[in-house]
mmCIF file with all atom_site columns, C-alpha atoms in Angstrom:
data_model
loop_
_atom_site.group_PDB
_atom_site.id
_atom_site.type_symbol
_atom_site.label_atom_id
_atom_site.label_alt_id
_atom_site.label_comp_id
_atom_site.label_asym_id
_atom_site.label_entity_id
_atom_site.label_seq_id
_atom_site.pdbx_PDB_ins_code
_atom_site.Cartn_x
_atom_site.Cartn_y
_atom_site.Cartn_z
_atom_site.occupancy
_atom_site.B_iso_or_equiv
_atom_site.pdbx_formal_charge
_atom_site.auth_seq_id
_atom_site.auth_comp_id
_atom_site.auth_asym_id
_atom_site.auth_atom_id
_atom_site.pdbx_PDB_model_num
ATOM 1   C CA . MET A 1 1   ? -84.060 -21.870 127.140 1.00 62.00 ? 1   MET A CA 1
ATOM 2   C CA . THR A 1 2   ? -81.454 -19.488 126.590 1.00 74.00 ? 2   THR A CA 1
ATOM 3   C CA . ASN A 1 3   ? -81.816 -18.695 130.204 1.00 87.00 ? 3   ASN A CA 1
ATOM 4   C CA . SER A 1 4   ? -81.347 -22.236 131.441 1.00 92.00 ? 4   SER A CA 1
ATOM 5   C CA . ILE A 1 5   ? -78.159 -22.264 129.647 1.00 93.00 ? 5   ILE A CA 1
ATOM 6   C CA . GLU A 1 6   ? -76.759 -19.029 130.419 1.00 94.00 ? 6   GLU A CA 1
ATOM 7   C CA . ALA A 1 7   ? -77.566 -20.191 134.294 1.00 95.00 ? 7   ALA A CA 1
ATOM 8   C CA . GLY A 1 8   ? -76.120 -23.624 133.488 1.00 96.00 ? 8   GLY A CA 1
ATOM 9   C CA . LYS A 1 9   ? -72.628 -22.133 131.925 1.00 95.00 ? 9   LYS A CA 1
ATOM 10  C CA . LEU A 1 10  ? -72.500 -19.957 135.553 1.00 96.00 ? 10  LEU A CA 1
ATOM 11  C CA . VAL A 1 11  ? -73.057 -22.840 137.173 1.00 97.00 ? 11  VAL A CA 1
ATOM 12  C CA . LEU A 1 12  ? -70.174 -24.521 136.125 1.00 97.00 ? 12  LEU A CA 1
ATOM 13  C CA . ARG A 1 13  ? -67.871 -22.020 136.102 1.00 97.00 ? 13  ARG A CA 1
ATOM 14  C CA . LEU A 1 14  ? -68.812 -21.325 139.949 1.00 97.00 ? 14  LEU A CA 1
ATOM 15  C CA . ALA A 1 15  ? -68.443 -25.342 140.997 1.00 98.00 ? 15  ALA A CA 1
ATOM 16  C CA . LEU A 1 16  ? -65.173 -25.780 138.742 1.00 98.00 ? 16  LEU A CA 1
ATOM 17  C CA . GLY A 1 17  ? -63.940 -22.354 139.716 1.00 98.00 ? 17  GLY A CA 1
ATOM 18  C CA . GLY A 1 18  ? -64.955 -22.539 143.440 1.00 98.00 ? 18  GLY A CA 1
ATOM 19  C CA . MET A 1 19  ? -63.308 -25.947 143.839 1.00 97.00 ? 19  MET A CA 1
ATOM 20  C CA . LEU A 1 20  ? -60.346 -26.080 142.398 1.00 98.00 ? 20  LEU A CA 1
ATOM 21  C CA . LEU A 1 21  ? -59.444 -22.157 143.857 1.00 98.00 ? 21  LEU A CA 1
ATOM 22  C CA . LEU A 1 22  ? -59.797 -24.190 147.123 1.00 98.00 ? 22  LEU A CA 1
ATOM 23  C CA . HIS A 1 23  ? -57.124 -26.264 145.879 1.00 96.00 ? 23  HIS A CA 1
ATOM 24  C CA . GLY A 1 24  ? -54.654 -23.290 144.821 1.00 97.00 ? 24  GLY A CA 1
ATOM 25  C CA . ILE A 1 25  ? -54.876 -21.387 148.106 1.00 97.00 ? 25  ILE A CA 1
ATOM 26  C CA . ASN A 1 26  ? -54.034 -24.487 149.509 1.00 96.00 ? 26  ASN A CA 1
ATOM 27  C CA . LYS A 1 27  ? -51.141 -24.227 147.188 1.00 96.00 ? 27  LYS A CA 1
ATOM 28  C CA . LEU A 1 28  ? -50.636 -20.704 148.412 1.00 96.00 ? 28  LEU A CA 1
ATOM 29  C CA . LEU A 1 29  ? -50.502 -21.532 151.967 1.00 96.00 ? 29  LEU A CA 1
ATOM 30  C CA . HIS A 1 30  ? -48.115 -24.320 152.143 1.00 96.00 ? 30  HIS A CA 1
ATOM 31  C CA . GLY A 1 31  ? -46.376 -24.189 149.212 1.00 93.00 ? 31  GLY A CA 1
ATOM 32  C CA . VAL A 1 32  ? -45.305 -26.115 145.823 1.00 93.00 ? 32  VAL A CA 1
ATOM 33  C CA . ASN A 1 33  ? -42.191 -27.626 146.774 1.00 93.00 ? 33  ASN A CA 1
ATOM 34  C CA . GLY A 1 34  ? -43.538 -31.097 146.905 1.00 93.00 ? 34  GLY A CA 1
ATOM 35  C CA . ILE A 1 35  ? -44.605 -30.573 143.343 1.00 94.00 ? 35  ILE A CA 1
ATOM 36  C CA . GLY A 1 36  ? -41.011 -28.989 142.601 1.00 93.00 ? 36  GLY A CA 1
ATOM 37  C CA . GLY A 1 37  ? -39.498 -32.358 143.760 1.00 93.00 ? 37  GLY A CA 1
ATOM 38  C CA . MET A 1 38  ? -41.802 -34.471 141.327 1.00 93.00 ? 38  MET A CA 1
ATOM 39  C CA . LEU A 1 39  ? -41.177 -32.384 138.709 1.00 94.00 ? 39  LEU A CA 1
ATOM 40  C CA . GLU A 1 40  ? -36.994 -32.596 139.539 1.00 94.00 ? 40  GLU A CA 1
ATOM 41  C CA . ALA A 1 41  ? -37.337 -36.245 139.511 1.00 93.00 ? 41  ALA A CA 1
ATOM 42  C CA . GLN A 1 42  ? -38.916 -36.145 136.045 1.00 92.00 ? 42  GLN A CA 1
ATOM 43  C CA . GLY A 1 43  ? -35.892 -34.145 134.808 1.00 92.00 ? 43  GLY A CA 1
ATOM 44  C CA . LEU A 1 44  ? -37.708 -30.936 134.854 1.00 91.00 ? 44  LEU A CA 1
ATOM 45  C CA . PRO A 1 45  ? -36.596 -27.902 136.868 1.00 94.00 ? 45  PRO A CA 1
ATOM 46  C CA . ALA A 1 46  ? -38.395 -27.142 140.125 1.00 93.00 ? 46  ALA A CA 1
ATOM 47  C CA . TRP A 1 47  ? -39.239 -23.706 139.576 1.00 94.00 ? 47  TRP A CA 1
ATOM 48  C CA . LEU A 1 48  ? -41.609 -24.941 136.798 1.00 93.00 ? 48  LEU A CA 1
ATOM 49  C CA . ALA A 1 49  ? -43.941 -25.996 140.477 1.00 94.00 ? 49  ALA A CA 1
ATOM 50  C CA . HIS A 1 50  ? -45.008 -22.541 140.532 1.00 95.00 ? 50  HIS A CA 1
ATOM 51  C CA . GLY A 1 51  ? -47.123 -22.544 137.171 1.00 94.00 ? 51  GLY A CA 1
ATOM 52  C CA . VAL A 1 52  ? -49.815 -24.797 139.515 1.00 95.00 ? 52  VAL A CA 1
ATOM 53  C CA . ILE A 1 53  ? -50.426 -21.341 141.084 1.00 96.00 ? 53  ILE A CA 1
ATOM 54  C CA . VAL A 1 54  ? -51.608 -20.178 137.305 1.00 97.00 ? 54  VAL A CA 1
ATOM 55  C CA . GLY A 1 55  ? -53.800 -23.354 137.071 1.00 97.00 ? 55  GLY A CA 1
ATOM 56  C CA . GLU A 1 56  ? -55.244 -23.311 140.524 1.00 97.00 ? 56  GLU A CA 1
ATOM 57  C CA . VAL A 1 57  ? -55.168 -19.999 141.487 1.00 98.00 ? 57  VAL A CA 1
ATOM 58  C CA . ILE A 1 58  ? -55.471 -17.336 138.097 1.00 98.00 ? 58  ILE A CA 1
ATOM 59  C CA . ALA A 1 59  ? -57.521 -20.089 136.321 1.00 98.00 ? 59  ALA A CA 1
ATOM 60  C CA . PRO A 1 60  ? -60.246 -20.398 138.680 1.00 98.00 ? 60  PRO A CA 1
ATOM 61  C CA . LEU A 1 61  ? -60.796 -16.746 138.947 1.00 98.00 ? 61  LEU A CA 1
ATOM 62  C CA . LEU A 1 62  ? -60.641 -16.125 135.258 1.00 97.00 ? 62  LEU A CA 1
ATOM 63  C CA . ILE A 1 63  ? -63.382 -18.986 134.994 1.00 97.00 ? 63  ILE A CA 1
ATOM 64  C CA . ILE A 1 64  ? -65.438 -17.733 138.219 1.00 97.00 ? 64  ILE A CA 1
ATOM 65  C CA . PHE A 1 65  ? -65.922 -13.906 137.037 1.00 96.00 ? 65  PHE A CA 1
ATOM 66  C CA . GLY A 1 66  ? -66.142 -15.189 133.443 1.00 96.00 ? 66  GLY A CA 1
ATOM 67  C CA . TYR A 1 67  ? -62.869 -12.637 132.087 1.00 95.00 ? 67  TYR A CA 1
ATOM 68  C CA . TYR A 1 68  ? -61.703 -14.672 129.691 1.00 96.00 ? 68  TYR A CA 1
ATOM 69  C CA . ALA A 1 69  ? -62.881 -17.775 131.047 1.00 97.00 ? 69  ALA A CA 1
ATOM 70  C CA . SER A 1 70  ? -62.056 -19.646 127.585 1.00 96.00 ? 70  SER A CA 1
ATOM 71  C CA . VAL A 1 71  ? -58.763 -19.028 128.542 1.00 97.00 ? 71  VAL A CA 1
ATOM 72  C CA . GLY A 1 72  ? -59.002 -20.425 132.240 1.00 98.00 ? 72  GLY A CA 1
ATOM 73  C CA . GLY A 1 73  ? -60.550 -23.366 131.169 1.00 98.00 ? 73  GLY A CA 1
ATOM 74  C CA . LEU A 1 74  ? -57.495 -24.128 128.774 1.00 98.00 ? 74  LEU A CA 1
ATOM 75  C CA . LEU A 1 75  ? -55.037 -23.561 131.652 1.00 98.00 ? 75  LEU A CA 1
ATOM 76  C CA . VAL A 1 76  ? -56.823 -25.831 133.954 1.00 98.00 ? 76  VAL A CA 1
ATOM 77  C CA . VAL A 1 77  ? -56.665 -28.482 131.074 1.00 98.00 ? 77  VAL A CA 1
ATOM 78  C CA . ILE A 1 78  ? -53.270 -28.166 130.966 1.00 97.00 ? 78  ILE A CA 1
ATOM 79  C CA . ASN A 1 79  ? -53.205 -27.814 134.715 1.00 97.00 ? 79  ASN A CA 1
ATOM 80  C CA . MET A 1 80  ? -54.897 -31.304 135.174 1.00 97.00 ? 80  MET A CA 1
ATOM 81  C CA . CYS A 1 81  ? -52.538 -32.871 132.260 1.00 97.00 ? 81  CYS A CA 1
ATOM 82  C CA . VAL A 1 82  ? -49.741 -32.351 134.487 1.00 95.00 ? 82  VAL A CA 1
ATOM 83  C CA . ALA A 1 83  ? -51.205 -33.210 137.892 1.00 95.00 ? 83  ALA A CA 1
ATOM 84  C CA . ILE A 1 84  ? -52.238 -36.787 136.270 1.00 97.00 ? 84  ILE A CA 1
ATOM 85  C CA . TRP A 1 85  ? -49.059 -36.982 134.417 1.00 94.00 ? 85  TRP A CA 1
ATOM 86  C CA . LEU A 1 86  ? -47.130 -36.423 137.660 1.00 93.00 ? 86  LEU A CA 1
ATOM 87  C CA . VAL A 1 87  ? -49.143 -37.627 140.652 1.00 93.00 ? 87  VAL A CA 1
ATOM 88  C CA . HIS A 1 88  ? -52.200 -39.966 139.388 1.00 94.00 ? 88  HIS A CA 1
ATOM 89  C CA . SER A 1 89  ? -50.846 -41.579 135.862 1.00 92.00 ? 89  SER A CA 1
ATOM 90  C CA . ALA A 1 90  ? -50.502 -45.146 137.750 1.00 93.00 ? 90  ALA A CA 1
ATOM 91  C CA . GLU A 1 91  ? -54.236 -44.719 138.561 1.00 95.00 ? 91  GLU A CA 1
ATOM 92  C CA . ILE A 1 92  ? -55.713 -44.119 135.329 1.00 95.00 ? 92  ILE A CA 1
ATOM 93  C CA . LEU A 1 93  ? -57.177 -47.601 135.243 1.00 94.00 ? 93  LEU A CA 1
ATOM 94  C CA . GLN A 1 94  ? -57.951 -48.443 138.881 1.00 95.00 ? 94  GLN A CA 1
ATOM 95  C CA . LEU A 1 95  ? -61.064 -47.817 140.806 1.00 94.00 ? 95  LEU A CA 1
ATOM 96  C CA . GLY A 1 96  ? -61.118 -46.375 143.938 1.00 91.00 ? 96  GLY A CA 1
ATOM 97  C CA . GLN A 1 97  ? -62.204 -47.343 146.941 1.00 90.00 ? 97  GLN A CA 1
ATOM 98  C CA . ASN A 1 98  ? -65.978 -46.859 146.513 1.00 91.00 ? 98  ASN A CA 1
ATOM 99  C CA . GLY A 1 99  ? -65.805 -48.122 143.324 1.00 90.00 ? 99  GLY A CA 1
ATOM 100 C CA . GLY A 1 100 ? -65.274 -44.833 141.020 1.00 93.00 ? 100 GLY A CA 1
ATOM 101 C CA . TRP A 1 101 ? -63.104 -43.768 139.353 1.00 95.00 ? 101 TRP A CA 1
ATOM 102 C CA . ALA A 1 102 ? -59.193 -43.421 141.185 1.00 94.00 ? 102 ALA A CA 1
ATOM 103 C CA . ILE A 1 103 ? -58.929 -39.827 139.613 1.00 96.00 ? 103 ILE A CA 1
ATOM 104 C CA . GLU A 1 104 ? -62.798 -38.903 138.934 1.00 95.00 ? 104 GLU A CA 1
ATOM 105 C CA . LEU A 1 105 ? -62.165 -35.418 140.798 1.00 95.00 ? 105 LEU A CA 1
ATOM 106 C CA . GLN A 1 106 ? -58.823 -34.720 138.729 1.00 96.00 ? 106 GLN A CA 1
ATOM 107 C CA . ALA A 1 107 ? -61.261 -35.662 135.667 1.00 97.00 ? 107 ALA A CA 1
ATOM 108 C CA . PHE A 1 108 ? -63.857 -33.522 136.449 1.00 96.00 ? 108 PHE A CA 1
ATOM 109 C CA . TYR A 1 109 ? -61.296 -30.638 136.940 1.00 98.00 ? 109 TYR A CA 1
ATOM 110 C CA . LEU A 1 110 ? -60.348 -31.581 133.305 1.00 98.00 ? 110 LEU A CA 1
ATOM 111 C CA . PHE A 1 111 ? -63.091 -32.124 131.410 1.00 98.00 ? 111 PHE A CA 1
ATOM 112 C CA . GLY A 1 112 ? -65.061 -29.031 133.343 1.00 98.00 ? 112 GLY A CA 1
ATOM 113 C CA . GLY A 1 113 ? -62.118 -26.883 132.113 1.00 98.00 ? 113 GLY A CA 1
ATOM 114 C CA . LEU A 1 114 ? -62.292 -28.162 128.618 1.00 98.00 ? 114 LEU A CA 1
ATOM 115 C CA . ALA A 1 115 ? -66.191 -27.131 128.715 1.00 98.00 ? 115 ALA A CA 1
ATOM 116 C CA . VAL A 1 116 ? -65.762 -24.044 129.748 1.00 97.00 ? 116 VAL A CA 1
ATOM 117 C CA . ALA A 1 117 ? -62.999 -23.237 127.374 1.00 97.00 ? 117 ALA A CA 1
ATOM 118 C CA . LEU A 1 118 ? -65.310 -24.949 124.346 1.00 97.00 ? 118 LEU A CA 1
ATOM 119 C CA . LEU A 1 119 ? -68.514 -23.508 125.860 1.00 95.00 ? 119 LEU A CA 1
ATOM 120 C CA . GLY A 1 120 ? -67.097 -19.974 126.848 1.00 94.00 ? 120 GLY A CA 1
ATOM 121 C CA . SER A 1 121 ? -68.620 -17.833 129.930 1.00 94.00 ? 121 SER A CA 1
ATOM 122 C CA . GLY A 1 122 ? -71.979 -16.878 129.005 1.00 91.00 ? 122 GLY A CA 1
ATOM 123 C CA . ARG A 1 123 ? -74.345 -14.050 129.305 1.00 92.00 ? 123 ARG A CA 1
ATOM 124 C CA . TYR A 1 124 ? -73.342 -14.055 133.318 1.00 89.00 ? 124 TYR A CA 1
ATOM 125 C CA . ALA A 1 125 ? -70.128 -12.756 133.147 1.00 92.00 ? 125 ALA A CA 1
ATOM 126 C CA . ILE A 1 126 ? -67.807 -9.644  133.250 1.00 91.00 ? 126 ILE A CA 1
ATOM 127 C CA . LYS A 1 127 ? -66.827 -10.518 129.810 1.00 78.00 ? 127 LYS A CA 1
ATOM 128 C CA . GLN A 1 128 ? -69.032 -12.300 128.125 1.00 69.00 ? 128 GLN A CA 1
ATOM 129 C CA . GLY A 1 129 ? -68.791 -15.063 125.372 1.00 61.00 ? 129 GLY A CA 1
ATOM 130 C CA . SER A 1 130 ? -64.920 -15.525 126.496 1.00 56.00 ? 130 SER A CA 1
#
């Protein structure tokens, strides 16, 4: 039973980290100016947009490799709370075109990050239990 639990933690880490990392790579390639504009519209400095690199590149790498995965999970939770607030707050109580929750992808990242933060990296990691 323990091996399947540890394998499950690995699958969660790889799925969450891998999918979110692709969003981060897109931000690295195309910049974060759009996010900066959204932050300025909320009265915040645009330079805070670079925090998305922490939440969508560094945190997923920590999660994938299992090196301080709990910290990475917490960073993802913070990142997704900001993303939902800035971009998706009007969709929180809506359904998407196919009947699912309009922010189900963002919710997956948020709750997946929370699960990793609570579970830690597990046995199959660079730093076990983090």
